[in-house]
XYZ file of N, CA and C in Angstrom:
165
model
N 0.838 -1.177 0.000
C 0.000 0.000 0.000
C 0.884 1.243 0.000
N 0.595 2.496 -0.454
C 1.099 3.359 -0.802
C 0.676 4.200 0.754
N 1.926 4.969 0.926
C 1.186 5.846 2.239
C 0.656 6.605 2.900
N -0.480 7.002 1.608
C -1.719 7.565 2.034
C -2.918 6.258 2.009
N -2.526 5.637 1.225
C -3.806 4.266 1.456
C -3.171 3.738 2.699
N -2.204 3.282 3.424
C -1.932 3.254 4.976
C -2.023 3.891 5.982
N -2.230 5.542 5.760
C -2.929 5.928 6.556
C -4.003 5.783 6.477
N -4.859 6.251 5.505
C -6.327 5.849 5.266
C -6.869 5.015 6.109
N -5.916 3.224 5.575
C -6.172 2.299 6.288
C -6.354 2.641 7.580
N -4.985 2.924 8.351
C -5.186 3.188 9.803
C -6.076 4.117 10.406
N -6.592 5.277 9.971
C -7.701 5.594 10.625
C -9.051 5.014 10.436
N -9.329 4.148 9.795
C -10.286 3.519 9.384
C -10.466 2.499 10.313
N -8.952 1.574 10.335
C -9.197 0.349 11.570
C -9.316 0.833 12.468
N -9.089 2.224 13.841
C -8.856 2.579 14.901
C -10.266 2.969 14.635
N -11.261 3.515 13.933
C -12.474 3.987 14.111
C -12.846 2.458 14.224
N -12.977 1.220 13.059
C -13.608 0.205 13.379
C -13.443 -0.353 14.856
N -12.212 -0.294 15.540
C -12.269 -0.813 16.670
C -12.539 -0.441 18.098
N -13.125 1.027 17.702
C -13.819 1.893 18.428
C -14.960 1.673 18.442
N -15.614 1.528 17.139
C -16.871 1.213 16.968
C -17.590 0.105 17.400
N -16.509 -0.786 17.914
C -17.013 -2.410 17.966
C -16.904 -2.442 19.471
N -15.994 -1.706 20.415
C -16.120 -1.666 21.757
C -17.469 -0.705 22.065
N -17.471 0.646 21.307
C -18.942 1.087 21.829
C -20.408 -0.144 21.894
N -20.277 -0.747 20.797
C -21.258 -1.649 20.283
C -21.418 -2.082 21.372
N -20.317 -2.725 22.229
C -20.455 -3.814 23.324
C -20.150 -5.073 22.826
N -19.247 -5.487 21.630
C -18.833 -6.522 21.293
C -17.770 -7.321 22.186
N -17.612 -8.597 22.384
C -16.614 -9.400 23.118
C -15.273 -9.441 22.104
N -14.253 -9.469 23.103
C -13.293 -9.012 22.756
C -12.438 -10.697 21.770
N -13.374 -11.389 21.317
C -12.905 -12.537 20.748
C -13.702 -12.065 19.280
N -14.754 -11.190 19.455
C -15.780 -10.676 17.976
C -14.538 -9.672 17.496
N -14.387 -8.665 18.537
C -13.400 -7.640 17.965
C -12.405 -8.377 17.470
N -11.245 -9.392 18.037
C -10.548 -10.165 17.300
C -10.776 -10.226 15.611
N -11.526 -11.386 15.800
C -12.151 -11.881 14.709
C -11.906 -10.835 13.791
N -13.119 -9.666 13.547
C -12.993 -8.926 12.701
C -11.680 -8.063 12.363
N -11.153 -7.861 13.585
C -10.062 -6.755 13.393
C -8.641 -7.404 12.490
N -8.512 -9.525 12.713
C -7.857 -10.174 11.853
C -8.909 -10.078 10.339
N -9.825 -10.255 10.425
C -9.916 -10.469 8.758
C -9.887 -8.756 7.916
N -10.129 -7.556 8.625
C -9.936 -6.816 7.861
C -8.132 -6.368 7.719
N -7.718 -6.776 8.125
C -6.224 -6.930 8.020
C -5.814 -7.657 6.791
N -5.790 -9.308 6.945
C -6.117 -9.925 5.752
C -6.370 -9.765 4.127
N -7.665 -9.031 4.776
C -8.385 -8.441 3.221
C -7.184 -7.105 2.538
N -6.894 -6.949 3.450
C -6.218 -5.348 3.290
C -4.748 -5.929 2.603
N -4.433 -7.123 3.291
C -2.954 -7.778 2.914
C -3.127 -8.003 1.356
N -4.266 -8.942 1.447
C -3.854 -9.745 -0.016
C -4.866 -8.885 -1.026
N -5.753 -7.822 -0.662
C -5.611 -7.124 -2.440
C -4.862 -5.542 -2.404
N -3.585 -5.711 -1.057
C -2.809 -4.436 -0.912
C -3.590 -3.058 -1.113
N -4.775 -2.895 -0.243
C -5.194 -1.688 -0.774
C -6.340 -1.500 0.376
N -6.503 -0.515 1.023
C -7.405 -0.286 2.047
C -8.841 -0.477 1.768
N -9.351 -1.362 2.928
C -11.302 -2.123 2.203
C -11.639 -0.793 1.713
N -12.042 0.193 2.238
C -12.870 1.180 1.777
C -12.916 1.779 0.436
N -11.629 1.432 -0.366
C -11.855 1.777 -1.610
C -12.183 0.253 -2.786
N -12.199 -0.839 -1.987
C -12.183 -2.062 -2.965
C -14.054 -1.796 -3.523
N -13.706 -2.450 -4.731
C -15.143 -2.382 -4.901
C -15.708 -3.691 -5.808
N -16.510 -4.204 -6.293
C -17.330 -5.388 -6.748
C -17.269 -5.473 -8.725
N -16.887 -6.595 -8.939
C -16.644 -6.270 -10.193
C -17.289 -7.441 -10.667
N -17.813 -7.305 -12.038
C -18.511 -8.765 -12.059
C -18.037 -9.255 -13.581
């Protein structure tokens, strides 16, 4: 990722994992999600918020 799509990224995950403790999520849900949007972010190198659906 280039390093404005890494920042991007990073304020994006620190809001998601804000968002998921307000929720009242268990801290094995926050896991969970906070590994797969990592993941996603690894293998198409590019922060979720701009991926989009192609058919």
């Amino acid at each position: 990722m280039h390093y404005s799509q890494q920042q991007r990224f990073n304020f994006i995950y620190v809001q998601q994992l804000i968002n998921l403790r307000l929720q009242g999520k268990r801290p094995a849900t926050i896991d969970a999600y906070s590994r797969s949007i990592r993941c996603i972010s690894t293998y198409f190198d590019h922060s979720p918020d701009g991926l989009t659906v192609s058919g």
